[in-house]
Short mmCIF file of C-alpha atoms (C1' of nucleotides) in Angstrom, two decimals:
data_model
loop_
_atom_site.label_atom_id
_atom_site.label_comp_id
_atom_site.label_asym_id
_atom_site.label_seq_id
_atom_site.Cartn_x
_atom_site.Cartn_y
_atom_site.Cartn_z
CA MET A 1 22.86 -29.29 -40.38
CA PRO A 2 19.62 -28.49 -42.63
CA ALA A 3 18.46 -24.54 -42.81
CA GLY A 4 14.91 -25.42 -42.81
CA ARG A 5 12.56 -22.69 -43.35
CA TRP A 6 11.33 -21.10 -40.84
CA SER A 7 7.97 -20.93 -40.22
CA GLU A 8 5.54 -18.72 -37.90
CA GLU A 9 4.13 -21.35 -36.14
CA THR A 10 6.72 -23.62 -34.57
CA GLU A 11 9.32 -22.68 -32.72
CA SER A 12 11.36 -24.25 -35.64
CA ARG A 13 15.32 -25.54 -34.75
CA SER A 14 17.09 -22.85 -37.43
CA PRO A 15 16.88 -19.53 -36.21
CA VAL A 16 18.82 -20.85 -33.29
CA ASP A 17 20.99 -23.02 -35.68
CA VAL A 18 21.86 -20.09 -37.31
CA VAL A 19 22.95 -18.20 -33.75
CA ALA A 20 24.82 -20.70 -32.85
CA ARG A 21 27.01 -21.11 -35.71
CA LEU A 22 28.21 -17.42 -35.28
CA GLY A 23 29.22 -17.64 -31.95
CA VAL A 24 31.52 -19.39 -29.21
CA VAL A 25 31.13 -21.41 -25.98
CA THR A 26 31.47 -20.78 -23.17
CA SER A 27 31.25 -23.04 -19.61
CA TYR A 28 30.13 -20.95 -16.17
CA ALA A 29 30.66 -22.53 -13.01
CA ARG A 30 27.50 -22.66 -10.53
CA ASN A 31 25.88 -18.98 -9.13
CA ALA A 32 28.74 -17.60 -11.94
CA GLU A 33 27.73 -14.10 -13.28
CA ILE A 34 27.34 -14.64 -17.07
CA PHE A 35 26.45 -10.79 -16.91
CA GLY A 36 25.33 -7.91 -14.93
CA GLU A 37 23.12 -5.34 -14.91
CA ASP A 38 23.91 -2.08 -16.56
CA GLN A 39 26.80 -3.75 -17.88
CA ALA A 40 26.72 -2.97 -21.39
CA ALA A 41 24.94 -5.01 -23.84
CA GLU A 42 27.08 -6.73 -26.82
CA HIS A 43 26.04 -9.92 -27.15
CA VAL A 44 23.03 -12.47 -27.35
CA TYR A 45 23.19 -16.00 -25.63
CA VAL A 46 22.29 -19.44 -26.33
CA VAL A 47 22.08 -22.30 -23.36
CA LEU A 48 23.92 -25.58 -24.67
CA SER A 49 23.37 -26.99 -21.39
CA GLY A 50 22.47 -26.82 -17.65
CA ALA A 51 20.02 -23.56 -16.67
CA VAL A 52 20.50 -19.77 -16.43
CA ARG A 53 18.52 -17.43 -14.21
CA ILE A 54 17.99 -14.64 -15.69
CA CYS A 55 17.12 -11.46 -12.56
CA LYS A 56 16.68 -8.28 -11.28
CA LEU A 57 17.36 -6.86 -7.70
CA LEU A 58 15.70 -3.96 -5.62
CA GLY A 59 17.91 -1.56 -4.08
CA ASP A 60 17.81 -3.74 -0.57
CA GLY A 61 18.42 -7.11 -1.84
CA ARG A 62 14.80 -8.14 -3.10
CA ARG A 63 15.53 -10.21 -5.80
CA GLN A 64 13.26 -10.84 -9.30
CA ILE A 65 14.15 -13.90 -10.92
CA GLU A 66 12.43 -12.74 -14.76
CA THR A 67 12.57 -16.66 -16.59
CA PHE A 68 15.19 -19.57 -16.47
CA CYS A 69 16.72 -20.34 -18.95
CA LEU A 70 17.14 -24.08 -20.16
CA ALA A 71 18.42 -25.95 -23.36
CA GLY A 72 17.42 -24.30 -26.55
CA ASP A 73 16.87 -21.03 -24.84
CA VAL A 74 17.99 -17.45 -26.46
CA PHE A 75 18.64 -14.65 -24.00
CA GLY A 76 20.24 -11.58 -23.79
CA TRP A 77 18.12 -9.49 -26.23
CA GLU A 78 17.65 -6.18 -25.99
CA THR A 79 17.40 -3.07 -27.98
CA ALA A 80 18.89 -0.97 -25.25
CA PRO A 81 22.61 -0.88 -25.00
CA LYS A 82 22.72 -1.82 -21.26
CA HIS A 83 21.48 -5.10 -19.86
CA ARG A 84 18.02 -4.10 -17.57
CA PHE A 85 18.63 -7.56 -15.55
CA SER A 86 22.06 -9.56 -14.73
CA ALA A 87 21.98 -13.53 -16.08
CA GLU A 88 23.70 -16.02 -13.87
CA ALA A 89 24.25 -20.03 -14.20
CA VAL A 90 21.79 -22.25 -12.43
CA SER A 91 23.98 -24.60 -12.50
CA GLU A 92 27.37 -25.55 -14.02
CA CYS A 93 26.68 -24.61 -18.11
CA LYS A 94 28.04 -24.05 -21.22
CA VAL A 95 25.98 -21.17 -23.23
CA ILE A 96 26.80 -19.66 -26.94
CA ARG A 97 27.86 -16.26 -26.78
CA VAL A 98 27.39 -14.67 -30.19
CA LYS A 99 28.11 -11.02 -30.50
CA LYS A 100 25.03 -8.62 -31.98
CA SER A 101 25.90 -6.31 -34.26
CA ILE A 102 26.84 -9.52 -36.41
CA LEU A 103 23.53 -11.43 -36.04
CA PHE A 104 22.09 -7.79 -36.28
CA ALA A 105 23.96 -6.99 -39.91
CA ARG A 106 23.10 -10.08 -40.60
CA ALA A 107 19.34 -9.67 -40.25
CA ALA A 108 19.64 -6.77 -41.70
CA ASP A 109 19.69 -8.63 -45.18
CA ASP A 110 18.43 -11.75 -44.10
CA ALA A 111 14.50 -11.48 -43.91
CA GLU A 112 14.07 -14.70 -42.42
CA LEU A 113 16.86 -14.57 -39.55
CA SER A 114 14.95 -10.93 -38.62
CA HIS A 115 11.19 -12.54 -38.57
CA ALA A 116 13.28 -15.18 -36.75
CA LEU A 117 14.79 -13.10 -33.87
CA TRP A 118 11.46 -11.10 -33.95
CA ALA A 119 9.44 -14.73 -33.23
CA LEU A 120 11.46 -15.15 -30.47
CA THR A 121 11.45 -11.92 -28.64
CA ALA A 122 7.50 -12.37 -29.08
CA ALA A 123 7.37 -15.95 -28.35
CA GLU A 124 9.75 -14.48 -24.72
CA LEU A 125 6.93 -11.72 -24.46
CA SER A 126 4.16 -13.88 -24.36
CA ARG A 127 5.60 -16.09 -21.64
CA THR A 128 6.38 -13.02 -19.91
CA GLN A 129 2.68 -11.66 -19.84
CA ASN A 130 1.89 -15.13 -18.69
CA HIS A 131 4.19 -15.29 -15.62
CA LEU A 132 2.31 -11.42 -14.91
CA LEU A 133 -0.85 -13.05 -14.31
CA VAL A 134 0.76 -16.09 -12.54
CA LEU A 135 2.36 -13.01 -10.11
CA GLY A 136 -0.59 -10.62 -9.80
CA ARG A 137 -3.19 -12.89 -8.77
CA LYS A 138 -2.12 -16.17 -8.44
CA THR A 139 -2.72 -18.05 -4.78
CA ALA A 140 1.06 -19.93 -3.79
CA GLN A 141 -0.21 -23.27 -4.92
CA GLU A 142 -0.89 -21.81 -8.17
CA ARG A 143 2.25 -20.62 -8.46
CA VAL A 144 3.66 -23.73 -7.80
CA ALA A 145 1.30 -25.90 -9.61
CA THR A 146 2.09 -23.72 -13.02
CA PHE A 147 5.78 -24.00 -12.23
CA LEU A 148 5.77 -27.71 -12.01
CA LEU A 149 3.96 -28.42 -15.07
CA ASP A 150 5.97 -25.53 -16.90
CA MET A 151 8.88 -27.25 -16.09
CA ALA A 152 7.57 -30.36 -17.21
CA SER A 153 6.54 -29.34 -20.50
CA ARG A 154 9.89 -27.88 -20.79
CA ALA A 155 11.52 -31.24 -20.00
CA GLY A 156 9.69 -32.24 -23.30
CA THR A 157 7.71 -34.54 -21.78
CA SER A 158 4.55 -35.78 -23.43
CA GLN A 159 1.99 -33.52 -22.21
CA GLY A 160 -0.05 -34.74 -18.70
CA ALA A 161 1.21 -38.07 -19.05
CA VAL A 162 1.01 -39.60 -15.00
CA GLY A 163 3.78 -40.02 -12.95
CA VAL A 164 6.53 -38.26 -15.02
CA GLU A 165 9.23 -37.25 -12.76
CA VAL A 166 11.19 -33.44 -13.50
CA THR A 167 14.10 -33.27 -12.36
CA LEU A 168 14.38 -28.83 -10.85
CA PRO A 169 18.06 -27.68 -11.94
CA MET A 170 16.82 -24.74 -9.14
CA SER A 171 17.08 -23.80 -5.11
CA ARG A 172 14.01 -23.40 -3.29
CA GLN A 173 15.40 -19.54 -3.10
CA ASP A 174 15.22 -19.44 -6.90
CA ILE A 175 12.34 -20.85 -7.06
CA ALA A 176 10.38 -18.02 -4.57
CA ASP A 177 12.50 -15.69 -5.99
CA PHE A 178 10.89 -16.69 -9.80
CA LEU A 179 7.43 -17.25 -8.04
CA GLY A 180 7.42 -14.24 -5.77
CA LEU A 181 7.72 -16.16 -2.74
CA THR A 182 9.40 -17.11 0.32
CA ILE A 183 11.16 -20.17 0.33
CA GLU A 184 9.48 -21.96 3.30
CA THR A 185 6.42 -21.26 1.24
CA VAL A 186 7.59 -22.91 -1.32
CA SER A 187 8.87 -25.37 0.66
CA ARG A 188 5.27 -25.90 2.90
CA THR A 189 3.52 -25.89 -0.82
CA LEU A 190 5.24 -28.86 -1.88
CA THR A 191 5.04 -30.81 1.05
CA HIS A 192 1.26 -30.03 1.13
CA LEU A 193 0.76 -31.22 -2.56
CA GLU A 194 2.74 -34.01 -1.85
CA GLU A 195 0.27 -35.04 1.54
CA THR A 196 -2.66 -34.49 -1.31
CA ALA A 197 -0.88 -37.14 -3.66
CA ALA A 198 -0.47 -34.66 -6.27
CA ILE A 199 2.90 -35.10 -6.41
CA ALA A 200 5.69 -37.16 -5.09
CA LEU A 201 8.86 -36.07 -3.80
CA PRO A 202 11.68 -38.54 -3.98
CA SER A 203 13.87 -36.10 -3.43
CA SER A 204 14.12 -32.49 -3.30
CA ARG A 205 15.21 -31.92 -6.77
CA ARG A 206 12.95 -34.44 -8.45
CA VAL A 207 9.19 -33.94 -8.29
CA VAL A 208 6.61 -36.86 -9.63
CA LEU A 209 3.20 -35.09 -10.83
CA ARG A 210 1.37 -37.79 -9.77
CA ASP A 211 -2.18 -36.11 -9.98
CA SER A 212 -2.12 -33.60 -12.85
CA VAL A 213 -5.62 -33.08 -12.95
CA VAL A 214 -5.39 -31.22 -9.74
CA LEU A 215 -2.33 -29.71 -10.53
CA LYS A 216 -4.18 -28.33 -13.93
CA ARG A 217 -7.20 -27.14 -11.85
CA LEU A 218 -4.85 -25.33 -9.92
CA ASN A 219 -3.55 -23.67 -13.30
CA SER A 220 -6.52 -22.43 -14.57
CA MET B 1 5.38 13.13 -43.07
CA PRO B 2 9.11 12.65 -43.56
CA ALA B 3 10.46 8.60 -43.75
CA GLY B 4 12.85 9.52 -40.44
CA ARG B 5 15.63 7.00 -40.53
CA TRP B 6 14.89 4.55 -37.38
CA SER B 7 17.28 4.65 -34.40
CA GLU B 8 17.88 1.90 -32.55
CA GLU B 9 17.97 4.06 -29.35
CA THR B 10 15.19 6.16 -30.31
CA GLU B 11 11.69 5.48 -30.61
CA SER B 12 11.39 7.27 -33.32
CA ARG B 13 7.75 8.08 -34.52
CA SER B 14 8.31 6.52 -38.29
CA PRO B 15 7.36 3.08 -37.88
CA VAL B 16 3.91 3.95 -35.63
CA ASP B 17 3.42 6.43 -38.40
CA VAL B 18 4.06 3.65 -41.38
CA VAL B 19 1.50 0.99 -39.50
CA ALA B 20 -0.77 4.38 -39.15
CA ARG B 21 -0.85 4.94 -42.90
CA LEU B 22 -1.91 1.33 -43.67
CA GLY B 23 -4.77 1.09 -41.87
CA VAL B 24 -8.24 2.16 -40.78
CA VAL B 25 -9.80 4.34 -38.00
CA THR B 26 -12.17 2.96 -35.62
CA SER B 27 -14.15 4.22 -32.52
CA TYR B 28 -14.84 2.27 -29.41
CA ALA B 29 -16.84 3.04 -26.17
CA ARG B 30 -16.12 2.95 -22.88
CA ASN B 31 -15.22 -0.72 -22.19
CA ALA B 32 -15.86 -2.05 -25.58
CA GLU B 33 -14.06 -4.98 -25.97
CA ILE B 34 -11.55 -4.97 -29.79
CA PHE B 35 -10.62 -8.00 -29.18
CA GLY B 36 -11.23 -11.02 -26.74
CA GLU B 37 -9.10 -13.47 -25.53
CA ASP B 38 -9.04 -16.72 -28.13
CA GLN B 39 -9.82 -14.81 -30.58
CA ALA B 40 -8.16 -15.18 -34.38
CA ALA B 41 -5.25 -12.28 -34.14
CA GLU B 42 -5.62 -10.75 -37.54
CA HIS B 43 -5.08 -7.00 -37.10
CA VAL B 44 -2.49 -5.13 -35.02
CA TYR B 45 -4.02 -1.70 -33.39
CA VAL B 46 -2.36 1.39 -32.91
CA VAL B 47 -3.91 4.20 -30.47
CA LEU B 48 -4.98 7.54 -31.68
CA SER B 49 -6.33 8.87 -28.13
CA GLY B 50 -7.65 7.50 -25.24
CA ALA B 51 -7.07 4.68 -23.07
CA VAL B 52 -7.06 0.78 -23.86
CA ARG B 53 -6.76 -2.10 -21.69
CA ILE B 54 -4.86 -5.64 -22.40
CA CYS B 55 -5.98 -8.21 -19.61
CA LYS B 56 -6.06 -11.30 -18.98
CA LEU B 57 -8.95 -13.93 -16.74
CA LEU B 58 -8.20 -16.94 -14.80
CA GLY B 59 -11.40 -19.22 -14.83
CA ASP B 60 -13.31 -17.47 -11.89
CA GLY B 61 -13.07 -13.96 -12.89
CA ARG B 62 -9.19 -12.68 -11.44
CA ARG B 63 -8.65 -10.46 -13.79
CA GLN B 64 -4.55 -9.38 -14.71
CA ILE B 65 -3.98 -6.18 -17.15
CA GLU B 66 -0.82 -6.38 -18.75
CA THR B 67 -0.79 -2.97 -19.67
CA PHE B 68 -2.14 0.02 -20.11
CA CYS B 69 -2.10 1.30 -24.05
CA LEU B 70 -2.21 5.35 -24.19
CA ALA B 71 -1.99 7.39 -27.48
CA GLY B 72 0.71 6.41 -30.13
CA ASP B 73 1.07 2.64 -28.22
CA VAL B 74 0.77 -0.15 -30.54
CA PHE B 75 -1.09 -3.85 -29.02
CA GLY B 76 -2.58 -6.48 -30.92
CA TRP B 77 0.90 -7.83 -31.29
CA GLU B 78 1.58 -11.64 -31.50
CA THR B 79 3.28 -14.04 -33.42
CA ALA B 80 0.57 -16.39 -32.66
CA PRO B 81 -2.78 -17.29 -34.61
CA LYS B 82 -5.02 -16.30 -31.92
CA HIS B 83 -4.99 -13.78 -29.46
CA ARG B 84 -3.41 -14.69 -25.96
CA PHE B 85 -5.36 -11.93 -24.16
CA SER B 86 -8.25 -8.71 -24.46
CA ALA B 87 -8.13 -5.59 -25.44
CA GLU B 88 -10.63 -3.42 -24.14
CA ALA B 89 -11.37 0.93 -24.02
CA VAL B 90 -10.78 2.09 -20.81
CA SER B 91 -12.42 5.72 -21.89
CA GLU B 92 -13.86 6.88 -24.78
CA CYS B 93 -10.72 5.28 -28.03
CA LYS B 94 -9.73 5.71 -30.90
CA VAL B 95 -7.34 3.00 -32.68
CA ILE B 96 -5.91 2.66 -36.15
CA ARG B 97 -6.57 -0.80 -37.32
CA VAL B 98 -3.82 -2.44 -39.45
CA LYS B 99 -4.10 -6.36 -41.01
CA LYS B 100 -1.25 -7.99 -40.04
CA SER B 101 -0.80 -9.99 -43.42
CA ILE B 102 -0.32 -6.63 -45.07
CA LEU B 103 1.88 -5.07 -42.62
CA PHE B 104 4.45 -8.66 -42.39
CA ALA B 105 4.30 -8.84 -46.46
CA ARG B 106 5.72 -5.38 -46.11
CA ALA B 107 8.28 -5.94 -43.35
CA ALA B 108 9.42 -9.17 -45.44
CA ASP B 109 11.43 -6.64 -48.17
CA ASP B 110 12.01 -3.70 -46.15
CA ALA B 111 14.84 -3.81 -43.17
CA GLU B 112 13.94 -1.01 -40.93
CA LEU B 113 10.42 -1.49 -40.70
CA SER B 114 11.13 -5.56 -39.78
CA HIS B 115 13.90 -4.06 -37.25
CA ALA B 116 10.94 -1.25 -36.02
CA LEU B 117 8.39 -4.06 -35.55
CA TRP B 118 11.30 -5.75 -33.46
CA ALA B 119 12.44 -2.92 -31.62
CA LEU B 120 8.95 -2.30 -30.86
CA THR B 121 8.50 -5.72 -28.92
CA ALA B 122 11.55 -6.04 -27.68
CA ALA B 123 10.51 -2.34 -25.78
CA GLU B 124 7.19 -3.83 -24.47
CA LEU B 125 9.18 -6.72 -23.46
CA SER B 126 11.34 -4.60 -20.78
CA ARG B 127 8.45 -2.91 -20.28
CA THR B 128 6.29 -6.38 -19.43
CA GLN B 129 9.56 -7.30 -17.43
CA ASN B 130 10.00 -4.26 -14.93
CA HIS B 131 6.21 -5.15 -14.32
CA LEU B 132 6.77 -8.61 -12.82
CA LEU B 133 9.13 -6.95 -10.49
CA VAL B 134 6.31 -4.92 -9.09
CA LEU B 135 4.20 -7.76 -9.13
CA GLY B 136 6.58 -10.22 -7.58
CA ARG B 137 8.66 -8.51 -5.00
CA LYS B 138 7.35 -5.11 -4.43
CA THR B 139 4.79 -3.80 -1.22
CA ALA B 140 1.23 -1.88 -1.98
CA GLN B 141 2.67 1.61 -1.70
CA GLU B 142 5.64 0.63 -3.70
CA ARG B 143 3.35 -0.33 -6.26
CA VAL B 144 1.22 2.60 -6.28
CA ALA B 145 4.18 4.92 -6.23
CA THR B 146 5.79 3.46 -9.29
CA PHE B 147 2.51 3.30 -11.44
CA LEU B 148 2.53 6.96 -10.91
CA LEU B 149 5.46 8.05 -12.07
CA ASP B 150 5.20 5.55 -14.73
CA MET B 151 2.07 7.55 -15.56
CA ALA B 152 3.51 10.81 -15.30
CA SER B 153 6.22 9.97 -17.22
CA ARG B 154 4.45 8.62 -20.09
CA ALA B 155 2.16 11.72 -19.95
CA GLY B 156 5.28 13.15 -21.08
CA THR B 157 6.34 15.34 -18.55
CA SER B 158 9.62 17.08 -18.00
CA GLN B 159 11.17 13.93 -15.80
CA GLY B 160 10.91 14.98 -11.74
CA ALA B 161 9.09 18.54 -12.08
CA VAL B 162 7.30 18.97 -8.51
CA GLY B 163 3.60 19.46 -8.46
CA VAL B 164 2.71 17.41 -11.96
CA GLU B 165 -0.40 16.93 -12.46
CA VAL B 166 -1.41 13.55 -13.72
CA THR B 167 -4.85 12.41 -15.01
CA LEU B 168 -5.68 8.96 -14.86
CA PRO B 169 -7.89 7.60 -17.89
CA MET B 170 -8.40 4.44 -15.74
CA SER B 171 -10.67 3.82 -12.81
CA ARG B 172 -9.41 2.08 -9.09
CA GLN B 173 -10.71 -1.45 -10.30
CA ASP B 174 -8.32 -0.64 -13.33
CA ILE B 175 -5.18 0.40 -11.01
CA ALA B 176 -5.84 -2.64 -8.78
CA ASP B 177 -5.66 -5.15 -11.07
CA PHE B 178 -2.79 -3.80 -12.82
CA LEU B 179 -0.90 -3.78 -9.93
CA GLY B 180 -2.25 -7.06 -8.35
CA LEU B 181 -4.08 -5.58 -5.36
CA THR B 182 -7.47 -4.44 -4.88
CA ILE B 183 -9.99 -1.81 -5.23
CA GLU B 184 -9.68 -1.19 -1.45
CA THR B 185 -5.93 -1.35 -0.95
CA VAL B 186 -5.38 1.60 -3.71
CA SER B 187 -7.77 3.94 -2.44
CA ARG B 188 -5.87 3.35 0.68
CA THR B 189 -2.49 3.56 -0.60
CA LEU B 190 -3.53 7.01 -2.62
CA THR B 191 -5.44 8.08 1.00
CA HIS B 192 -1.75 7.48 2.92
CA LEU B 193 0.49 9.13 0.40
CA GLU B 194 -1.85 12.29 0.22
CA GLU B 195 -2.09 12.12 4.09
CA THR B 196 2.09 12.29 3.35
CA ALA B 197 1.63 15.14 1.63
CA ALA B 198 3.63 13.03 -1.34
CA ILE B 199 0.50 13.27 -3.10
CA ALA B 200 -2.45 16.01 -3.87
CA LEU B 201 -5.86 13.99 -5.25
CA PRO B 202 -7.96 17.13 -6.32
CA SER B 203 -10.21 14.39 -7.67
CA SER B 204 -10.25 10.92 -7.76
CA ARG B 205 -9.03 10.86 -11.23
CA ARG B 206 -6.49 13.24 -10.67
CA VAL B 207 -2.78 13.29 -9.01
CA VAL B 208 -0.67 15.94 -8.48
CA LEU B 209 2.95 14.76 -7.82
CA ARG B 210 4.40 16.56 -4.49
CA ASP B 211 7.12 14.78 -3.06
CA SER B 212 8.67 12.93 -5.92
CA VAL B 213 12.02 12.12 -3.92
CA VAL B 214 9.68 10.47 -1.68
CA LEU B 215 7.71 8.44 -4.80
CA LYS B 216 11.08 7.86 -6.23
CA ARG B 217 12.57 5.93 -2.68
CA LEU B 218 9.74 4.03 -3.11
CA ASN B 219 9.88 3.17 -7.09
CA SER B 220 12.56 1.60 -5.51
"C1'" DC C 1 -34.56 14.32 -6.66
"C1'" DG C 2 -33.67 9.67 -7.08
"C1'" DT C 3 -30.69 6.14 -8.87
"C1'" DA C 4 -26.11 4.41 -10.02
"C1'" DT C 5 -21.85 4.50 -9.95
"C1'" DC C 6 -17.27 5.01 -8.64
"C1'" DC C 7 -14.63 5.39 -4.45
"C1'" DT C 8 -13.42 6.04 0.53
"C1'" DT C 9 -13.11 4.41 4.79
"C1'" DG C 10 -13.82 1.08 8.81
"C1'" DA C 11 -13.73 -3.96 10.79
"C1'" DT C 12 -12.27 -8.01 11.15
"C1'" DG C 13 -9.91 -12.43 9.03
"C1'" DC C 14 -6.62 -14.90 6.51
"C1'" DG C 15 -2.33 -16.14 3.67
"C1'" DA C 16 2.02 -15.61 3.39
"C1'" DG C 17 6.03 -13.53 5.10
"C1'" DT C 18 8.93 -13.53 9.44
"C1'" DC C 19 11.81 -15.94 13.53
"C1'" DA C 20 13.57 -19.80 14.96
"C1'" DA C 21 15.13 -24.46 15.31
"C1'" DC C 22 15.75 -28.42 13.33
"C1'" DC C 23 17.24 -31.93 10.05
"C1'" DG C 24 19.61 -34.47 6.35
"C1'" DA C 25 23.28 -35.24 3.04
"C1'" DG C 26 28.10 -34.20 1.62
"C1'" DG C 27 32.56 -33.14 2.82
"C1'" DT C 28 36.58 -32.66 5.70
"C1'" DG C 29 40.06 -33.10 8.78
"C1'" DG C 30 41.43 -35.68 13.27
"C1'" DC D 1 36.24 -43.82 10.96
"C1'" DC D 2 33.61 -40.70 12.80
"C1'" DA D 3 33.51 -35.55 14.92
"C1'" DC D 4 32.32 -31.87 13.19
"C1'" DC D 5 31.14 -28.06 10.13
"C1'" DT D 6 28.04 -26.44 6.35
"C1'" DC D 7 24.70 -26.38 3.17
"C1'" DG D 8 19.85 -26.51 1.54
"C1'" DG D 9 15.71 -27.80 2.71
"C1'" DT D 10 11.57 -28.26 6.43
"C1'" DT D 11 9.06 -27.32 10.39
"C1'" DG D 12 7.04 -24.08 13.64
"C1'" DA D 13 4.93 -20.85 16.37
"C1'" DC D 14 3.92 -16.04 15.54
"C1'" DT D 15 3.42 -11.19 12.89
"C1'" DC D 16 1.73 -8.53 9.62
"C1'" DG D 17 -0.15 -6.51 5.38
"C1'" DC D 18 -3.23 -6.90 2.64
"C1'" DA D 19 -7.84 -9.20 1.36
"C1'" DT D 20 -12.77 -9.38 2.25
"C1'" DC D 21 -16.71 -8.26 4.12
"C1'" DA D 22 -19.45 -4.01 4.67
"C1'" DA D 23 -21.55 0.91 5.12
"C1'" DG D 24 -21.50 5.23 3.87
"C1'" DG D 25 -19.90 9.44 0.56
"C1'" DA D 26 -19.58 11.72 -3.36
"C1'" DT D 27 -20.33 12.64 -8.22
"C1'" DA D 28 -22.74 12.62 -12.56
"C1'" DC D 29 -27.40 11.70 -14.93
"C1'" DG D 30 -31.63 10.58 -16.56
#
DNA sequence: CGTATCCTTGATGCGAGTCAACCGAGGTGG
DNA sequence: CCACCTCGGTTGACTCGCATCAAGGATACG
């Protein structure tokens, strides 16, 4: 496993690998809680396989999913001593858990690692800011289209290829709570996109992006 | 100006001061653009006085304000070589502009500064994530209440003091674009909060928090 | 005093939420 | 093997909160 220099533009494999080598692997069952809100934040996690949802709850049970973490993504990241959100396994998944104290100690005299930690946080901030625009200003159709394109690009498919099939690891409820919609609206919107031939739905969890021009127009 | 050790929990004055000493001061008129979307991101900024809005636009003109930066706040922060949002002066304001390259060079062999940069980014991420919950799941009343409490606490008033008056530097349109609402809904909601004695509005830009219990219940 | 800008208020419409029924894929046990 | 249940998803009828459209005030400024 080569060290690989960190560069500002690319999300090099290196920092995640560095983190990975310092921790231990744990498995979680579907819907298992990895950590809860207000729990002590002692670890940082890297997803190896499966998917994790990061969520916040309101007193009356309303839920907002901040992000979904797929293989290679890092979460648990915080300066605060307590987590300000919870993390749950969307599907059966494996994650690496690393003590924050160990990581920080190492970063203190490793400028490269230190920069990598910062870059990862900045990247997450950028994604979160994009999502703000989605939740604040986009319609249901636009939200769903944005979500599908995002999932497709994260699944590593070549950008804009026609007929790409994406398998969604999460339920409609998860999608709804991520997009600030209800389960019914998500379902109806997907049906509508299928009726207008923008996508195909061979099964509820599998989506084929048919007309990426239409989807991208909805994306902005 | 003492160096002051950076501590993980407190937002020490030190890192901002360090940044401040490396840059030059510039003034901007109301509504002036400080930088635009897709412009080269060569500087980082610190607000000295006044307020700045950070925004993103959709093709058809819909706008989402990501955050308002007040005195002491840092913005412009990004790993990417181009800005992914624009920054505009909400009111007459003064900011310090620092070359990112200089700052980064310094951070490379100053672990403390490096940690400070990371902590600032993490803090902004945390605020952005809270705002996701607001935009995704809160009602208009809750959004406005959350906003008012946030502005009050940032204005440095003692938490929860009754009768605190906050002066809002931004227009109703700015508030609406921050909260994912329309100007009319913001106005009506403020009127409604006034009618129910939760707040008082001596003038349109000045808000007195009368019943912080009601406001806090709306906050979650 | 006129005008521009910002804010408020009212009437009306629509997109998404709510409530409720139904469908279909597994899974389990008689 | 089939009856039954459960769980996730879809669909329909209706409601409601916020947006839209449209006037009308208030404040500041030349």
